[in-house]
Amino acid sequence: MSKDRMPSQGAKRILLVDCDSFFVQVAQLEDPGGAGKHPLLLVGGRSGRGVITSASYAVREYGVRSGMPTAQALKLCPEAVVVPVPRGAVVERSRAVKAVLKELSPVVQAASVDEFYLDLTGTERMLRGEDLAATADRIRRVVRERTEVAVSLGGGTQRVVAKVATRLAKPNGVHVVPPGDEAAFMARFRLEELPGIGPAFLKQLAGKGLSTCADVARVERAWLSRWFGPARGAWLWERVRGIDASEVDARDRRKSISSERTFFADVDDDDELERRLLELSCRVGGQLRAKDLRARTVTVKIRDHDFTTRQAGSTQTAGLETDRAIFTVAASMLHGLRHRRKTPVRLLGVGASNLVRQAPAEQLDFFGGEAALESERDRTIARAVDRIHDRYGRDALRPARVLDSREETPPSDRPRTSR
DNA sequence: TCTGGGGTCCTAGGACCC
DNA sequence: TCTGGGGTCCTAGGACCC
């Protein structure tokens, strides 16, 4: 018996719902008289250093891709119009799409703001034998009617198959791979079309003379393991055959929250960096509190002017949620990074991970460990400030701490936290 | 034409504990 | 005094995705 064929008996029924050029669509839906009138539309690319977040299908004809610097995109398609990312509207529309999908499928997992996996396994009887392609097309129509958002659906017995099938469905269409056809279906794709294969792995594969899924399918598993390592080799062997054991998991568990900014011009001044760090810490803290989470680990990311990216993090015994505590840890990380290399900074970021729901280990403070970075009083104040921001806007109350301390202490006298 | 911002997952070395 | 192996956590970096 061959492992290449999956038994169709009891096979899963998975769909991937993918919103067509989502940011472009939302921009056009939100501004029908403006962005909506431009078929050659680009979204993103604020400031002189931006990249394209999303390009309309018409602009893609010119070779424009998302992630491309805006300047390059405009060179390829000078008539294109660039509009900013409609952040809030994107989140709203995404929620609306998800809400509709939840009515149509027992299991819905948001893979990103514009991608949702559905697991319809076990719905055959309820849907009276409607085949998966028909279900997919019905979902496409209902989502369009209820949210105005055009989506494409790929389907199959495995997540990776549904994902790759979506390519053939776009735009505004459906492509479902029948059970048993997975390996044959995958064989027609180039390796760069497989999710999980990026530029680095692609180069390695090319080094072995492999450029398509069919190429890889002809190589024995043992050789793939030898060339690319046991984990990567096994992964590749399975994927080119359309085998993917990962489940569609509806539980939404956020693992990290972060905020980063690329400066309009590089920043080399430590006080300026610290001020920007405080702003970022506040954004992260606000999101943590809004979700009732605390972060045990705070990370600072720096991208130097030459694009060297460095990171430093620190883990506490207790989770943090106040801007002040997050900033305190972040500032110490920033000083360490700047101490190691002091050169103009292009990007600064603050990350929170190791997220916990409730406060554990508060009592550890009694054992004479380090002084607590945040007290219950700090948290109460932070939440009160959040309420003021909610009611009167962000500008009603802003931190003055960095400016104050800068006036008190000249930069050269400032104590440095070393590593 | 220089390269956004939000994430996830993997690897590898070292510390520490049993 | 020297010698194990396994498990877990932390840290830094990198690949990748939308």
PDB file of N, CA, C and O in Angstrom, chain A residues 240-300:
ATOM      1  N   VAL A 240       5.010  18.269  -0.303  1.00  0.00           N
ATOM      2  CA  VAL A 240       4.907  18.160  -1.767  1.00  0.00           C
ATOM      3  C   VAL A 240       3.867  17.111  -2.157  1.00  0.00           C
ATOM      4  O   VAL A 240       3.437  17.067  -3.310  1.00  0.00           O
ATOM      5  N   ARG A 241       3.452  16.284  -1.212  1.00  0.00           N
ATOM      6  CA  ARG A 241       2.386  15.300  -1.462  1.00  0.00           C
ATOM      7  C   ARG A 241       1.036  15.795  -0.944  1.00  0.00           C
ATOM      8  O   ARG A 241       0.053  15.063  -0.955  1.00  0.00           O
ATOM      9  N   GLY A 242       1.022  17.004  -0.420  1.00  0.00           N
ATOM     10  CA  GLY A 242      -0.220  17.547   0.112  1.00  0.00           C
ATOM     11  C   GLY A 242      -0.603  16.966   1.449  1.00  0.00           C
ATOM     12  O   GLY A 242      -1.773  16.923   1.818  1.00  0.00           O
ATOM     13  N   ILE A 243       0.379  16.481   2.202  1.00  0.00           N
ATOM     14  CA  ILE A 243       0.102  15.932   3.531  1.00  0.00           C
ATOM     15  C   ILE A 243       0.413  16.993   4.581  1.00  0.00           C
ATOM     16  O   ILE A 243       1.498  17.575   4.582  1.00  0.00           O
ATOM     17  N   ASP A 244      -0.543  17.251   5.453  1.00  0.00           N
ATOM     18  CA  ASP A 244      -0.407  18.324   6.438  1.00  0.00           C
ATOM     19  C   ASP A 244      -1.288  17.978   7.630  1.00  0.00           C
ATOM     20  O   ASP A 244      -2.505  18.081   7.571  1.00  0.00           O
ATOM     21  N   ALA A 245      -0.661  17.541   8.718  1.00  0.00           N
ATOM     22  CA  ALA A 245      -1.420  17.041   9.862  1.00  0.00           C
ATOM     23  C   ALA A 245      -2.014  18.160  10.713  1.00  0.00           C
ATOM     24  O   ALA A 245      -2.819  17.899  11.593  1.00  0.00           O
ATOM     25  N   SER A 246      -1.618  19.421  10.460  1.00  0.00           N
ATOM     26  CA  SER A 246      -2.054  20.481  11.371  1.00  0.00           C
ATOM     27  C   SER A 246      -3.565  20.667  11.332  1.00  0.00           C
ATOM     28  O   SER A 246      -4.197  20.601  10.276  1.00  0.00           O
ATOM     29  N   GLU A 247      -4.115  20.892  12.499  1.00  0.00           N
ATOM     30  CA  GLU A 247      -5.555  21.022  12.660  1.00  0.00           C
ATOM     31  C   GLU A 247      -5.986  22.466  12.483  1.00  0.00           C
ATOM     32  O   GLU A 247      -5.205  23.384  12.706  1.00  0.00           O
ATOM     33  N   VAL A 248      -7.237  22.656  12.108  1.00  0.00           N
ATOM     34  CA  VAL A 248      -7.839  23.977  12.157  1.00  0.00           C
ATOM     35  C   VAL A 248      -8.272  24.201  13.610  1.00  0.00           C
ATOM     36  O   VAL A 248      -9.068  23.444  14.145  1.00  0.00           O
ATOM     37  N   ASP A 249      -7.682  25.198  14.237  1.00  0.00           N
ATOM     38  CA  ASP A 249      -7.846  25.391  15.673  1.00  0.00           C
ATOM     39  C   ASP A 249      -8.514  26.744  15.936  1.00  0.00           C
ATOM     40  O   ASP A 249      -7.930  27.791  15.691  1.00  0.00           O
ATOM     41  N   ALA A 250      -9.723  26.697  16.434  1.00  0.00           N
ATOM     42  CA  ALA A 250     -10.491  27.935  16.599  1.00  0.00           C
ATOM     43  C   ALA A 250     -10.064  28.740  17.822  1.00  0.00           C
ATOM     44  O   ALA A 250     -10.398  29.904  17.938  1.00  0.00           O
ATOM     45  N   ARG A 251      -9.319  28.117  18.724  1.00  0.00           N
ATOM     46  CA  ARG A 251      -8.925  28.854  19.932  1.00  0.00           C
ATOM     47  C   ARG A 251      -7.924  29.938  19.573  1.00  0.00           C
ATOM     48  O   ARG A 251      -6.900  29.672  18.957  1.00  0.00           O
ATOM     49  N   ASP A 252      -8.242  31.137  19.973  1.00  0.00           N
ATOM     50  CA  ASP A 252      -7.411  32.283  19.623  1.00  0.00           C
ATOM     51  C   ASP A 252      -6.486  32.595  20.802  1.00  0.00           C
ATOM     52  O   ASP A 252      -6.897  33.173  21.782  1.00  0.00           O
ATOM     53  N   ARG A 253      -5.248  32.173  20.691  1.00  0.00           N
ATOM     54  CA  ARG A 253      -4.309  32.445  21.777  1.00  0.00           C
ATOM     55  C   ARG A 253      -3.166  33.302  21.278  1.00  0.00           C
ATOM     56  O   ARG A 253      -2.265  32.813  20.595  1.00  0.00           O
ATOM     57  N   ARG A 254      -3.232  34.566  21.625  1.00  0.00           N
ATOM     58  CA  ARG A 254      -2.189  35.498  21.224  1.00  0.00           C
ATOM     59  C   ARG A 254      -0.913  35.189  21.990  1.00  0.00           C
ATOM     60  O   ARG A 254      -0.938  34.996  23.198  1.00  0.00           O
ATOM     61  N   LYS A 255       0.222  35.157  21.307  1.00  0.00           N
ATOM     62  CA  LYS A 255       1.484  34.808  21.959  1.00  0.00           C
ATOM     63  C   LYS A 255       2.345  36.031  22.219  1.00  0.00           C
ATOM     64  O   LYS A 255       3.213  36.006  23.081  1.00  0.00           O
ATOM     65  N   SER A 256       2.135  37.079  21.452  1.00  0.00           N
ATOM     66  CA  SER A 256       2.940  38.275  21.661  1.00  0.00           C
ATOM     67  C   SER A 256       2.207  39.511  21.139  1.00  0.00           C
ATOM     68  O   SER A 256       1.301  39.415  20.311  1.00  0.00           O
ATOM     69  N   ILE A 257       2.605  40.650  21.667  1.00  0.00           N
ATOM     70  CA  ILE A 257       2.056  41.933  21.228  1.00  0.00           C
ATOM     71  C   ILE A 257       3.251  42.853  21.036  1.00  0.00           C
ATOM     72  O   ILE A 257       4.130  42.896  21.900  1.00  0.00           O
ATOM     73  N   SER A 258       3.302  43.556  19.923  1.00  0.00           N
ATOM     74  CA  SER A 258       4.456  44.412  19.708  1.00  0.00           C
ATOM     75  C   SER A 258       4.075  45.659  18.930  1.00  0.00           C
ATOM     76  O   SER A 258       3.025  45.725  18.292  1.00  0.00           O
ATOM     77  N   SER A 259       4.944  46.651  19.021  1.00  0.00           N
ATOM     78  CA  SER A 259       4.742  47.872  18.275  1.00  0.00           C
ATOM     79  C   SER A 259       6.103  48.380  17.850  1.00  0.00           C
ATOM     80  O   SER A 259       7.031  48.409  18.656  1.00  0.00           O
ATOM     81  N   GLU A 260       6.246  48.737  16.587  1.00  0.00           N
ATOM     82  CA  GLU A 260       7.537  49.224  16.111  1.00  0.00           C
ATOM     83  C   GLU A 260       7.323  50.334  15.102  1.00  0.00           C
ATOM     84  O   GLU A 260       6.253  50.443  14.501  1.00  0.00           O
ATOM     85  N   ARG A 261       8.344  51.178  14.958  1.00  0.00           N
ATOM     86  CA  ARG A 261       8.230  52.318  14.064  1.00  0.00           C
ATOM     87  C   ARG A 261       9.539  52.502  13.311  1.00  0.00           C
ATOM     88  O   ARG A 261      10.616  52.479  13.897  1.00  0.00           O
ATOM     89  N   THR A 262       9.431  52.669  12.007  1.00  0.00           N
ATOM     90  CA  THR A 262      10.589  53.096  11.214  1.00  0.00           C
ATOM     91  C   THR A 262      10.554  54.616  11.161  1.00  0.00           C
ATOM     92  O   THR A 262       9.539  55.188  10.787  1.00  0.00           O
ATOM     93  N   PHE A 263      11.646  55.251  11.539  1.00  0.00           N
ATOM     94  CA  PHE A 263      11.664  56.713  11.605  1.00  0.00           C
ATOM     95  C   PHE A 263      11.738  57.309  10.204  1.00  0.00           C
ATOM     96  O   PHE A 263      12.300  56.704   9.294  1.00  0.00           O
ATOM     97  N   PHE A 264      11.198  58.508  10.100  1.00  0.00           N
ATOM     98  CA  PHE A 264      11.266  59.219   8.828  1.00  0.00           C
ATOM     99  C   PHE A 264      12.742  59.442   8.453  1.00  0.00           C
ATOM    100  O   PHE A 264      13.140  59.274   7.318  1.00  0.00           O
ATOM    101  N   ALA A 265      13.539  59.789   9.468  1.00  0.00           N
ATOM    102  CA  ALA A 265      14.996  59.885   9.286  1.00  0.00           C
ATOM    103  C   ALA A 265      15.656  59.154  10.448  1.00  0.00           C
ATOM    104  O   ALA A 265      15.112  59.136  11.550  1.00  0.00           O
ATOM    105  N   ASP A 266      16.826  58.572  10.229  1.00  0.00           N
ATOM    106  CA  ASP A 266      17.513  57.822  11.277  1.00  0.00           C
ATOM    107  C   ASP A 266      17.741  58.684  12.516  1.00  0.00           C
ATOM    108  O   ASP A 266      17.971  59.888  12.415  1.00  0.00           O
ATOM    109  N   VAL A 267      17.689  58.054  13.686  1.00  0.00           N
ATOM    110  CA  VAL A 267      17.839  58.769  14.962  1.00  0.00           C
ATOM    111  C   VAL A 267      19.067  58.236  15.689  1.00  0.00           C
ATOM    112  O   VAL A 267      19.207  57.022  15.862  1.00  0.00           O
ATOM    113  N   ASP A 268      19.935  59.159  16.120  1.00  0.00           N
ATOM    114  CA  ASP A 268      21.137  58.725  16.836  1.00  0.00           C
ATOM    115  C   ASP A 268      21.160  59.258  18.264  1.00  0.00           C
ATOM    116  O   ASP A 268      21.982  58.863  19.075  1.00  0.00           O
ATOM    117  N   ASP A 269      20.220  60.152  18.573  1.00  0.00           N
ATOM    118  CA  ASP A 269      20.202  60.793  19.877  1.00  0.00           C
ATOM    119  C   ASP A 269      19.496  59.907  20.911  1.00  0.00           C
ATOM    120  O   ASP A 269      18.350  59.512  20.718  1.00  0.00           O
ATOM    121  N   ASP A 270      20.199  59.600  22.018  1.00  0.00           N
ATOM    122  CA  ASP A 270      19.652  58.667  23.002  1.00  0.00           C
ATOM    123  C   ASP A 270      18.379  59.182  23.668  1.00  0.00           C
ATOM    124  O   ASP A 270      17.481  58.403  23.967  1.00  0.00           O
ATOM    125  N   ASP A 271      18.313  60.484  23.887  1.00  0.00           N
ATOM    126  CA  ASP A 271      17.100  61.024  24.504  1.00  0.00           C
ATOM    127  C   ASP A 271      15.906  60.869  23.572  1.00  0.00           C
ATOM    128  O   ASP A 271      14.817  60.506  23.992  1.00  0.00           O
ATOM    129  N   GLU A 272      16.147  61.163  22.309  1.00  0.00           N
ATOM    130  CA  GLU A 272      15.080  61.022  21.321  1.00  0.00           C
ATOM    131  C   GLU A 272      14.635  59.555  21.251  1.00  0.00           C
ATOM    132  O   GLU A 272      13.447  59.243  21.242  1.00  0.00           O
ATOM    133  N   LEU A 273      15.602  58.653  21.245  1.00  0.00           N
ATOM    134  CA  LEU A 273      15.261  57.231  21.199  1.00  0.00           C
ATOM    135  C   LEU A 273      14.435  56.834  22.411  1.00  0.00           C
ATOM    136  O   LEU A 273      13.466  56.084  22.312  1.00  0.00           O
ATOM    137  N   GLU A 274      14.819  57.362  23.566  1.00  0.00           N
ATOM    138  CA  GLU A 274      14.104  57.012  24.783  1.00  0.00           C
ATOM    139  C   GLU A 274      12.673  57.534  24.740  1.00  0.00           C
ATOM    140  O   GLU A 274      11.746  56.876  25.198  1.00  0.00           O
ATOM    141  N   ARG A 275      12.508  58.709  24.168  1.00  0.00           N
ATOM    142  CA  ARG A 275      11.151  59.249  24.034  1.00  0.00           C
ATOM    143  C   ARG A 275      10.305  58.365  23.110  1.00  0.00           C
ATOM    144  O   ARG A 275       9.152  58.079  23.396  1.00  0.00           O
ATOM    145  N   ARG A 276      10.901  57.952  22.025  1.00  0.00           N
ATOM    146  CA  ARG A 276      10.161  57.072  21.101  1.00  0.00           C
ATOM    147  C   ARG A 276       9.866  55.730  21.770  1.00  0.00           C
ATOM    148  O   ARG A 276       8.830  55.123  21.569  1.00  0.00           O
ATOM    149  N   LEU A 277      10.817  55.276  22.584  1.00  0.00           N
ATOM    150  CA  LEU A 277      10.646  54.018  23.302  1.00  0.00           C
ATOM    151  C   LEU A 277       9.457  54.105  24.266  1.00  0.00           C
ATOM    152  O   LEU A 277       8.699  53.143  24.426  1.00  0.00           O
ATOM    153  N   LEU A 278       9.308  55.261  24.889  1.00  0.00           N
ATOM    154  CA  LEU A 278       8.191  55.445  25.817  1.00  0.00           C
ATOM    155  C   LEU A 278       6.859  55.376  25.071  1.00  0.00           C
ATOM    156  O   LEU A 278       5.919  54.725  25.515  1.00  0.00           O
ATOM    157  N   GLU A 279       6.801  56.032  23.914  1.00  0.00           N
ATOM    158  CA  GLU A 279       5.562  55.982  23.120  1.00  0.00           C
ATOM    159  C   GLU A 279       5.205  54.544  22.767  1.00  0.00           C
ATOM    160  O   GLU A 279       4.058  54.116  22.890  1.00  0.00           O
ATOM    161  N   LEU A 280       6.217  53.795  22.328  1.00  0.00           N
ATOM    162  CA  LEU A 280       5.978  52.403  21.944  1.00  0.00           C
ATOM    163  C   LEU A 280       5.550  51.569  23.152  1.00  0.00           C
ATOM    164  O   LEU A 280       4.648  50.736  23.060  1.00  0.00           O
ATOM    165  N   SER A 281       6.200  51.808  24.295  1.00  0.00           N
ATOM    166  CA  SER A 281       5.847  51.083  25.521  1.00  0.00           C
ATOM    167  C   SER A 281       4.393  51.342  25.892  1.00  0.00           C
ATOM    168  O   SER A 281       3.677  50.440  26.332  1.00  0.00           O
ATOM    169  N   CYS A 282       3.953  52.590  25.717  1.00  0.00           N
ATOM    170  CA  CYS A 282       2.564  52.945  26.033  1.00  0.00           C
ATOM    171  C   CYS A 282       1.586  52.210  25.118  1.00  0.00           C
ATOM    172  O   CYS A 282       0.533  51.751  25.550  1.00  0.00           O
ATOM    173  N   ARG A 283       1.937  52.128  23.849  1.00  0.00           N
ATOM    174  CA  ARG A 283       1.057  51.418  22.908  1.00  0.00           C
ATOM    175  C   ARG A 283       0.924  49.958  23.301  1.00  0.00           C
ATOM    176  O   ARG A 283      -0.170  49.397  23.323  1.00  0.00           O
ATOM    177  N   VAL A 284       2.059  49.342  23.598  1.00  0.00           N
ATOM    178  CA  VAL A 284       2.051  47.919  23.964  1.00  0.00           C
ATOM    179  C   VAL A 284       1.291  47.720  25.279  1.00  0.00           C
ATOM    180  O   VAL A 284       0.451  46.824  25.400  1.00  0.00           O
ATOM    181  N   GLY A 285       1.583  48.578  26.260  1.00  0.00           N
ATOM    182  CA  GLY A 285       0.899  48.475  27.546  1.00  0.00           C
ATOM    183  C   GLY A 285      -0.610  48.613  27.390  1.00  0.00           C
ATOM    184  O   GLY A 285      -1.382  47.856  27.988  1.00  0.00           O
ATOM    185  N   GLY A 286      -1.030  49.563  26.581  1.00  0.00           N
ATOM    186  CA  GLY A 286      -2.454  49.777  26.363  1.00  0.00           C
ATOM    187  C   GLY A 286      -3.134  48.548  25.782  1.00  0.00           C
ATOM    188  O   GLY A 286      -4.226  48.157  26.202  1.00  0.00           O
ATOM    189  N   GLN A 287      -2.453  47.917  24.835  1.00  0.00           N
ATOM    190  CA  GLN A 287      -3.027  46.704  24.225  1.00  0.00           C
ATOM    191  C   GLN A 287      -3.087  45.557  25.231  1.00  0.00           C
ATOM    192  O   GLN A 287      -4.043  44.777  25.238  1.00  0.00           O
ATOM    193  N   LEU A 288      -2.049  45.434  26.048  1.00  0.00           N
ATOM    194  CA  LEU A 288      -2.047  44.383  27.070  1.00  0.00           C
ATOM    195  C   LEU A 288      -3.236  44.559  28.010  1.00  0.00           C
ATOM    196  O   LEU A 288      -3.992  43.621  28.256  1.00  0.00           O
ATOM    197  N   ARG A 289      -3.411  45.776  28.510  1.00  0.00           N
ATOM    198  CA  ARG A 289      -4.498  46.021  29.465  1.00  0.00           C
ATOM    199  C   ARG A 289      -5.857  45.820  28.811  1.00  0.00           C
ATOM    200  O   ARG A 289      -6.765  45.270  29.419  1.00  0.00           O
ATOM    201  N   ALA A 290      -5.963  46.231  27.550  1.00  0.00           N
ATOM    202  CA  ALA A 290      -7.245  46.068  26.853  1.00  0.00           C
ATOM    203  C   ALA A 290      -7.623  44.595  26.736  1.00  0.00           C
ATOM    204  O   ALA A 290      -8.795  44.250  26.672  1.00  0.00           O
ATOM    205  N   LYS A 291      -6.630  43.733  26.678  1.00  0.00           N
ATOM    206  CA  LYS A 291      -6.896  42.304  26.544  1.00  0.00           C
ATOM    207  C   LYS A 291      -6.755  41.573  27.876  1.00  0.00           C
ATOM    208  O   LYS A 291      -6.770  40.341  27.906  1.00  0.00           O
ATOM    209  N   ASP A 292      -6.582  42.329  28.973  1.00  0.00           N
ATOM    210  CA  ASP A 292      -6.415  41.729  30.296  1.00  0.00           C
ATOM    211  C   ASP A 292      -5.242  40.762  30.344  1.00  0.00           C
ATOM    212  O   ASP A 292      -5.330  39.682  30.942  1.00  0.00           O
ATOM    213  N   LEU A 293      -4.152  41.124  29.695  1.00  0.00           N
ATOM    214  CA  LEU A 293      -2.957  40.281  29.697  1.00  0.00           C
ATOM    215  C   LEU A 293      -1.807  41.013  30.383  1.00  0.00           C
ATOM    216  O   LEU A 293      -1.808  42.237  30.480  1.00  0.00           O
ATOM    217  N   ARG A 294      -0.849  40.230  30.855  1.00  0.00           N
ATOM    218  CA  ARG A 294       0.407  40.792  31.348  1.00  0.00           C
ATOM    219  C   ARG A 294       1.549  40.075  30.643  1.00  0.00           C
ATOM    220  O   ARG A 294       1.406  38.920  30.266  1.00  0.00           O
ATOM    221  N   ALA A 295       2.647  40.771  30.521  1.00  0.00           N
ATOM    222  CA  ALA A 295       3.790  40.194  29.801  1.00  0.00           C
ATOM    223  C   ALA A 295       4.928  39.915  30.771  1.00  0.00           C
ATOM    224  O   ALA A 295       5.343  40.796  31.517  1.00  0.00           O
ATOM    225  N   ARG A 296       5.427  38.698  30.767  1.00  0.00           N
ATOM    226  CA  ARG A 296       6.599  38.396  31.584  1.00  0.00           C
ATOM    227  C   ARG A 296       7.878  38.810  30.861  1.00  0.00           C
ATOM    228  O   ARG A 296       8.878  39.092  31.492  1.00  0.00           O
ATOM    229  N   THR A 297       7.844  38.806  29.538  1.00  0.00           N
ATOM    230  CA  THR A 297       9.051  39.151  28.782  1.00  0.00           C
ATOM    231  C   THR A 297       8.839  40.436  27.986  1.00  0.00           C
ATOM    232  O   THR A 297       7.831  40.590  27.302  1.00  0.00           O
ATOM    233  N   VAL A 298       9.784  41.353  28.112  1.00  0.00           N
ATOM    234  CA  VAL A 298       9.758  42.596  27.336  1.00  0.00           C
ATOM    235  C   VAL A 298      11.000  42.605  26.440  1.00  0.00           C
ATOM    236  O   VAL A 298      12.101  42.328  26.906  1.00  0.00           O
ATOM    237  N   THR A 299      10.790  42.884  25.159  1.00  0.00           N
ATOM    238  CA  THR A 299      11.879  42.840  24.190  1.00  0.00           C
ATOM    239  C   THR A 299      11.992  44.176  23.465  1.00  0.00           C
ATOM    240  O   THR A 299      10.980  44.789  23.144  1.00  0.00           O
ATOM    241  N   VAL A 300      13.221  44.599  23.226  1.00  0.00           N
ATOM    242  CA  VAL A 300      13.447  45.797  22.421  1.00  0.00           C
ATOM    243  C   VAL A 300      14.156  45.400  21.140  1.00  0.00           C
ATOM    244  O   VAL A 300      15.073  44.580  21.157  1.00  0.00           O
TER     245      VAL A 300
END
